[in-house]
Amino acid sequence: MATVLVVDDEPIVREVVVRYLEREGYATLETGDGDDARALVERESPDLVVLDVMLPGTDGLELCRWIRSRSELPVIMLTARGEEADRIVGLELGADDYVTKPFSPRELAARVRTVLRRTRASGQHPRRLAFGEIELDAETREVRRGGAEVRLTAKEFDLLWFLASHPRRVFGRDQLMSRVWGYEAALDTGTVTVHVRRLREKIEADPSDPQHLQTVWGVGYRIVP
């Protein structure tokens, strides 16, 4: 049974969400405070966090940043309608999905189910990945496109493998510098841009109109199968 931590400072929202998630078969934890949520993550190790942006104590965006700095714990952000900036920042920080208030508890439960299924699948650490005509082999670090070998540099392979391991999830340049290059303070994110351009030239049929390695403007990059 997966455990979902629900973090929202509105008691009625927590009550409705918790009741619906429990009806769907999930165990739940809940809090209305960002600092308490951080303690619960450390102590209880939930499987997913439903996280409101506006919180007393540590706010939702800062809490998401903290979670992502230490683990791959899935996060679904709750944002107010019309707060596009919060959604963009949340995705940049590594949130797996977002739901806009007011929302249907049924929709949220469906998002929880989808994110958990995707996370568990990626957690099996596959040694081979594929999308479109592209095939990647982690053991040999070989890439093929339509059966023909594609020669990549070490970092090009690392970047492509990382993005392909999280299909459709958007990663900002700073995140990629941290996760792929290992730089906590990304001072030169132009490195990411250059590597993305080179990868497109090697894996896309038309690099000027990429079908797989896509840019999400204002947020970052993703692989679309």
Tab-separated table of C-alpha atoms in Angstrom:
chain	number	residue	atom	x	y	z
A	1	MET	CA	0.000	0.000	0.000
A	2	ALA	CA	1.478	3.350	-1.065
A	3	THR	CA	1.550	6.189	1.459
A	4	VAL	CA	0.677	9.709	0.279
A	5	LEU	CA	1.588	12.805	2.306
A	6	VAL	CA	-0.980	15.575	1.791
A	7	VAL	CA	0.360	19.053	2.590
A	8	ASP	CA	-2.171	21.910	2.500
A	9	ASP	CA	-2.965	24.641	5.020
A	10	GLU	CA	-6.709	24.442	4.312
A	11	PRO	CA	-8.232	21.779	6.596
A	12	ILE	CA	-11.224	21.206	4.313
A	13	VAL	CA	-8.927	20.517	1.348
A	14	ARG	CA	-6.870	18.046	3.364
A	15	GLU	CA	-10.004	16.336	4.653
A	16	VAL	CA	-11.496	15.858	1.194
A	17	VAL	CA	-8.238	14.732	-0.407
A	18	VAL	CA	-7.342	12.341	2.409
A	19	ARG	CA	-10.804	10.792	2.444
A	20	TYR	CA	-10.782	10.238	-1.318
A	21	LEU	CA	-7.238	8.829	-1.389
A	22	GLU	CA	-8.029	6.420	1.444
A	23	ARG	CA	-11.150	5.307	-0.424
A	24	GLU	CA	-8.842	4.571	-3.374
A	25	GLY	CA	-6.702	2.338	-1.172
A	26	TYR	CA	-3.833	4.642	-0.195
A	27	ALA	CA	-2.473	5.171	3.292
A	28	THR	CA	-2.216	8.886	4.093
A	29	LEU	CA	-0.320	11.381	6.198
A	30	GLU	CA	-1.341	15.014	6.443
A	31	THR	CA	-0.161	18.386	7.657
A	32	GLY	CA	-0.862	22.046	7.021
A	33	ASP	CA	2.666	23.287	7.711
A	34	GLY	CA	5.762	23.154	5.550
A	35	ASP	CA	8.160	22.526	8.429
A	36	ASP	CA	6.007	19.660	9.718
A	37	ALA	CA	5.881	18.244	6.181
A	38	ARG	CA	9.666	18.214	6.003
A	39	ALA	CA	9.849	16.319	9.291
A	40	LEU	CA	7.239	13.811	8.060
A	41	VAL	CA	9.177	13.185	4.860
A	42	GLU	CA	12.295	12.424	6.877
A	43	ARG	CA	10.558	10.314	9.512
A	44	GLU	CA	7.858	8.446	7.567
A	45	SER	CA	9.340	8.140	4.038
A	46	PRO	CA	6.056	8.513	2.100
A	47	ASP	CA	5.783	7.268	-1.484
A	48	LEU	CA	4.415	10.545	-2.876
A	49	VAL	CA	3.731	14.102	-1.687
A	50	VAL	CA	0.719	16.207	-2.666
A	51	LEU	CA	2.058	19.682	-1.966
A	52	ASP	CA	0.326	23.063	-1.913
A	53	VAL	CA	2.441	26.033	-2.969
A	54	MET	CA	1.212	28.430	-0.275
A	55	LEU	CA	2.118	27.156	3.199
A	56	PRO	CA	3.076	28.560	6.587
A	57	GLY	CA	6.665	27.849	7.543
A	58	THR	CA	8.602	26.445	4.610
A	59	ASP	CA	6.535	27.168	1.488
A	60	GLY	CA	5.693	24.528	-1.074
A	61	LEU	CA	8.258	25.583	-3.657
A	62	GLU	CA	11.091	25.596	-1.145
A	63	LEU	CA	9.956	22.242	0.212
A	64	CYS	CA	9.884	20.812	-3.321
A	65	ARG	CA	13.421	22.114	-3.862
A	66	TRP	CA	14.547	20.418	-0.635
A	67	ILE	CA	12.876	17.118	-1.536
A	68	ARG	CA	14.397	17.055	-4.997
A	69	SER	CA	17.874	17.859	-3.650
A	70	ARG	CA	17.887	14.635	-1.639
A	71	SER	CA	15.657	12.108	-3.410
A	72	GLU	CA	13.403	11.167	-6.332
A	73	LEU	CA	10.314	11.237	-4.094
A	74	PRO	CA	7.399	12.091	-6.440
A	75	VAL	CA	5.729	15.467	-5.892
A	76	ILE	CA	2.394	16.717	-7.228
A	77	MET	CA	2.014	20.466	-6.726
A	78	LEU	CA	-1.293	22.178	-5.968
A	79	THR	CA	-1.460	25.682	-7.434
A	80	ALA	CA	-4.094	28.413	-7.487
A	81	ARG	CA	-5.920	28.957	-10.764
A	82	GLY	CA	-4.095	31.475	-12.919
A	83	GLU	CA	-0.788	31.224	-11.043
A	84	GLU	CA	1.188	30.123	-14.080
A	85	ALA	CA	4.462	31.302	-12.532
A	86	ASP	CA	4.029	28.853	-9.639
A	87	ARG	CA	3.428	25.977	-12.034
A	88	ILE	CA	6.500	26.824	-14.104
A	89	VAL	CA	8.726	27.216	-11.044
A	90	GLY	CA	7.359	23.981	-9.593
A	91	LEU	CA	8.224	22.068	-12.756
A	92	GLU	CA	11.658	23.692	-12.850
A	93	LEU	CA	12.259	22.523	-9.289
A	94	GLY	CA	11.406	18.957	-10.234
A	95	ALA	CA	7.698	18.504	-9.462
A	96	ASP	CA	6.321	15.491	-11.321
A	97	ASP	CA	2.895	16.996	-11.980
A	98	TYR	CA	0.586	19.794	-10.853
A	99	VAL	CA	-3.125	20.217	-10.260
A	100	THR	CA	-4.888	23.575	-10.336
A	101	LYS	CA	-7.291	24.592	-7.568
A	102	PRO	CA	-10.205	24.121	-7.410
A	103	PHE	CA	-9.788	20.513	-8.510
A	104	SER	CA	-11.706	17.268	-8.581
A	105	PRO	CA	-10.514	14.763	-5.928
A	106	ARG	CA	-11.072	12.070	-8.529
A	107	GLU	CA	-8.701	13.827	-10.926
A	108	LEU	CA	-6.088	14.197	-8.190
A	109	ALA	CA	-6.352	10.500	-7.313
A	110	ALA	CA	-5.864	9.654	-10.989
A	111	ARG	CA	-2.760	11.850	-11.113
A	112	VAL	CA	-1.409	10.171	-7.976
A	113	ARG	CA	-1.966	6.732	-9.509
A	114	THR	CA	-0.280	7.735	-12.780
A	115	VAL	CA	2.763	9.327	-11.141
A	116	LEU	CA	3.277	6.367	-8.797
A	117	ARG	CA	3.007	3.885	-11.660
A	118	ARG	CA	5.508	5.866	-13.721
A	119	THR	CA	7.892	6.251	-10.781
A	120	ARG	CA	7.816	2.567	-9.903
A	121	ALA	CA	8.466	1.608	-13.499
A	122	SER	CA	11.486	3.925	-13.698
A	123	GLY	CA	12.675	2.676	-10.309
A	124	GLN	CA	13.394	-0.754	-11.770
A	125	HIS	CA	16.582	0.677	-13.295
A	126	PRO	CA	16.246	-0.695	-16.836
A	127	ARG	CA	19.456	-1.362	-18.734
A	128	ARG	CA	17.854	-0.619	-22.091
A	129	LEU	CA	15.598	2.249	-23.119
A	130	ALA	CA	13.891	3.048	-26.390
A	131	PHE	CA	11.770	5.792	-27.925
A	132	GLY	CA	10.856	6.305	-31.550
A	133	GLU	CA	13.727	4.858	-33.612
A	134	ILE	CA	16.225	5.397	-30.784
A	135	GLU	CA	17.591	2.542	-28.657
A	136	LEU	CA	19.958	3.021	-25.717
A	137	ASP	CA	22.009	0.349	-23.952
A	138	ALA	CA	23.394	1.284	-20.527
A	139	GLU	CA	25.817	-1.648	-20.401
A	140	THR	CA	27.617	-0.882	-23.653
A	141	ARG	CA	26.671	2.844	-23.688
A	142	GLU	CA	25.672	2.410	-27.301
A	143	VAL	CA	22.909	4.310	-29.074
A	144	ARG	CA	21.223	3.211	-32.270
A	145	ARG	CA	18.816	5.019	-34.526
A	146	GLY	CA	16.854	2.766	-36.829
A	147	GLY	CA	19.460	0.067	-36.178
A	148	ALA	CA	22.426	2.256	-37.161
A	149	GLU	CA	24.968	3.245	-34.510
A	150	VAL	CA	24.931	6.845	-33.332
A	151	ARG	CA	28.204	8.084	-31.882
A	152	LEU	CA	27.730	10.176	-28.735
A	153	THR	CA	30.180	11.728	-26.330
A	154	ALA	CA	30.071	10.483	-22.721
A	155	LYS	CA	28.073	13.485	-21.513
A	156	GLU	CA	25.724	13.376	-24.498
A	157	PHE	CA	24.909	9.778	-23.591
A	158	ASP	CA	24.468	10.663	-19.903
A	159	LEU	CA	22.102	13.503	-20.755
A	160	LEU	CA	20.063	11.445	-23.210
A	161	TRP	CA	19.836	8.482	-20.816
A	162	PHE	CA	18.716	10.725	-17.959
A	163	LEU	CA	15.965	12.392	-19.988
A	164	ALA	CA	14.851	9.104	-21.566
A	165	SER	CA	14.641	7.570	-18.072
A	166	HIS	CA	11.989	10.167	-17.166
A	167	PRO	CA	9.758	10.337	-20.278
A	168	ARG	CA	7.648	13.479	-20.596
A	169	ARG	CA	9.025	14.952	-17.388
A	170	VAL	CA	10.448	18.436	-17.848
A	171	PHE	CA	13.852	19.327	-16.397
A	172	GLY	CA	15.247	22.837	-16.175
A	173	ARG	CA	18.829	23.628	-17.177
A	174	ASP	CA	19.946	24.020	-13.559
A	175	GLN	CA	18.443	20.637	-12.699
A	176	LEU	CA	20.237	18.981	-15.604
A	177	MET	CA	23.535	20.592	-14.640
A	178	SER	CA	23.070	19.194	-11.133
A	179	ARG	CA	21.773	15.727	-12.051
A	180	VAL	CA	23.918	15.002	-15.142
A	181	TRP	CA	27.052	17.107	-14.624
A	182	GLY	CA	27.024	17.019	-10.811
A	183	TYR	CA	27.301	20.778	-10.376
A	184	GLU	CA	25.184	22.023	-7.471
A	185	ALA	CA	25.676	25.652	-8.480
A	186	ALA	CA	25.080	25.729	-12.217
A	187	LEU	CA	26.894	28.834	-13.414
A	188	ASP	CA	27.032	27.960	-17.109
A	189	THR	CA	23.755	26.418	-18.233
A	190	GLY	CA	24.757	27.188	-21.824
A	191	THR	CA	26.503	23.812	-21.616
A	192	VAL	CA	23.082	22.143	-21.510
A	193	THR	CA	21.879	24.103	-24.529
A	194	VAL	CA	24.914	23.052	-26.563
A	195	HIS	CA	24.514	19.389	-25.651
A	196	VAL	CA	20.810	19.436	-26.479
A	197	ARG	CA	21.546	20.964	-29.885
A	198	ARG	CA	24.184	18.318	-30.630
A	199	LEU	CA	21.898	15.505	-29.526
A	200	ARG	CA	19.128	16.752	-31.790
A	201	GLU	CA	21.497	16.748	-34.727
A	202	LYS	CA	22.245	13.087	-34.023
A	203	ILE	CA	18.875	11.614	-33.026
A	204	GLU	CA	16.208	13.755	-34.708
A	205	ALA	CA	15.089	13.368	-38.326
A	206	ASP	CA	14.695	17.153	-38.453
A	207	PRO	CA	16.710	18.897	-35.689
A	208	SER	CA	14.889	22.179	-36.378
A	209	ASP	CA	11.566	20.481	-35.593
A	210	PRO	CA	12.411	17.918	-32.888
A	211	GLN	CA	9.792	15.272	-32.223
A	212	HIS	CA	11.457	13.624	-29.212
A	213	LEU	CA	13.946	15.953	-27.517
A	214	GLN	CA	11.605	18.873	-27.006
A	215	THR	CA	11.915	22.304	-25.432
A	216	VAL	CA	9.178	23.413	-23.039
A	217	TRP	CA	9.608	27.157	-23.304
A	218	GLY	CA	10.379	28.887	-20.038
A	219	VAL	CA	10.817	25.551	-18.222
A	220	GLY	CA	13.365	23.197	-19.785
A	221	TYR	CA	13.651	20.012	-21.833
A	222	ARG	CA	11.952	16.632	-22.018
A	223	ILE	CA	11.921	13.423	-24.022
A	224	VAL	CA	8.584	12.578	-25.667
A	225	PRO	CA	8.416	8.917	-26.816
